[in-house]
Amino acid sequence: MKCPCNCGSILHMNLVETTSPKWRIIKHKDDTISLYPSIWRLKGCKSHSFLRNGKIHWVNKLLS
């Protein structure tokens, strides 16, 4: 997916259960998705967010 901060980076989240680190996708009844755990870029823009019910929720930069 594209980084939600619009920096232009492409993010890759591993969904393979037998490898690490890995993320989990949950599809909700309203056809939105959530991704667990958070998406935290350690390089580049260093954005930190959650994808919950199809919406990006930013982590306060003071806390990250």
Coordinates of C-alpha atoms in Angstrom, one line a residue:
M1 CA 0.0 0.0 0.0
K2 CA 1.1 3.6 -0.4
C3 CA 2.2 5.4 2.8
P4 CA -0.8 7.2 4.2
C5 CA 1.3 10.4 4.7
N6 CA 1.5 10.8 1.0
C7 CA 5.3 10.7 0.9
G8 CA 5.1 8.4 -2.1
S9 CA 6.7 5.3 -0.5
I10 CA 5.2 1.9 -1.0
L11 CA 4.8 -0.1 2.2
H12 CA 4.9 -3.9 2.3
M13 CA 3.2 -5.7 5.2
N14 CA 3.9 -9.4 5.5
L15 CA 0.7 -11.5 5.9
V16 CA 2.4 -14.9 6.0
E17 CA 1.6 -16.6 9.3
T18 CA 4.8 -18.5 9.6
T19 CA 7.2 -15.6 9.3
S20 CA 8.0 -12.5 11.3
P21 CA 7.2 -9.7 11.5
K22 CA 3.7 -10.2 10.3
W23 CA 0.4 -8.3 10.1
R24 CA -3.1 -9.5 10.3
I25 CA -6.1 -8.2 8.2
I26 CA -9.6 -8.3 9.5
K27 CA -12.5 -7.7 7.1
H28 CA -15.6 -6.3 8.8
K29 CA -19.2 -6.8 8.0
D30 CA -19.4 -3.3 6.4
D31 CA -16.6 -4.4 3.9
T32 CA -13.9 -2.2 5.6
I33 CA -10.7 -3.6 6.8
S34 CA -8.4 -3.2 9.8
L35 CA -4.7 -4.0 9.9
Y36 CA -2.9 -5.2 13.1
P37 CA -0.4 -4.1 14.4
S38 CA 0.2 -0.5 13.6
I39 CA 2.2 0.7 10.6
W40 CA 5.3 2.4 11.8
R41 CA 8.0 3.5 9.4
L42 CA 11.4 3.7 11.0
K43 CA 13.0 5.3 7.9
G44 CA 12.0 8.0 5.6
C45 CA 8.9 9.9 6.7
K46 CA 8.8 7.9 10.0
S47 CA 4.9 8.0 10.0
H48 CA 3.1 5.9 12.6
S49 CA -0.6 5.0 12.1
F50 CA -3.3 2.4 12.5
L51 CA -5.7 1.2 9.8
R52 CA -9.0 0.7 11.5
N53 CA -12.3 0.1 9.8
G54 CA -10.8 1.5 6.5
K55 CA -9.6 4.7 8.1
I56 CA -6.1 5.9 9.0
H57 CA -5.7 6.9 12.7
W58 CA -2.4 8.7 13.3
V59 CA -0.3 8.1 16.4
N60 CA 0.6 11.3 18.2
K61 CA 4.2 12.1 17.3
L62 CA 4.9 13.1 20.9
L63 CA 4.1 9.5 21.9
S64 CA 6.1 7.7 19.2

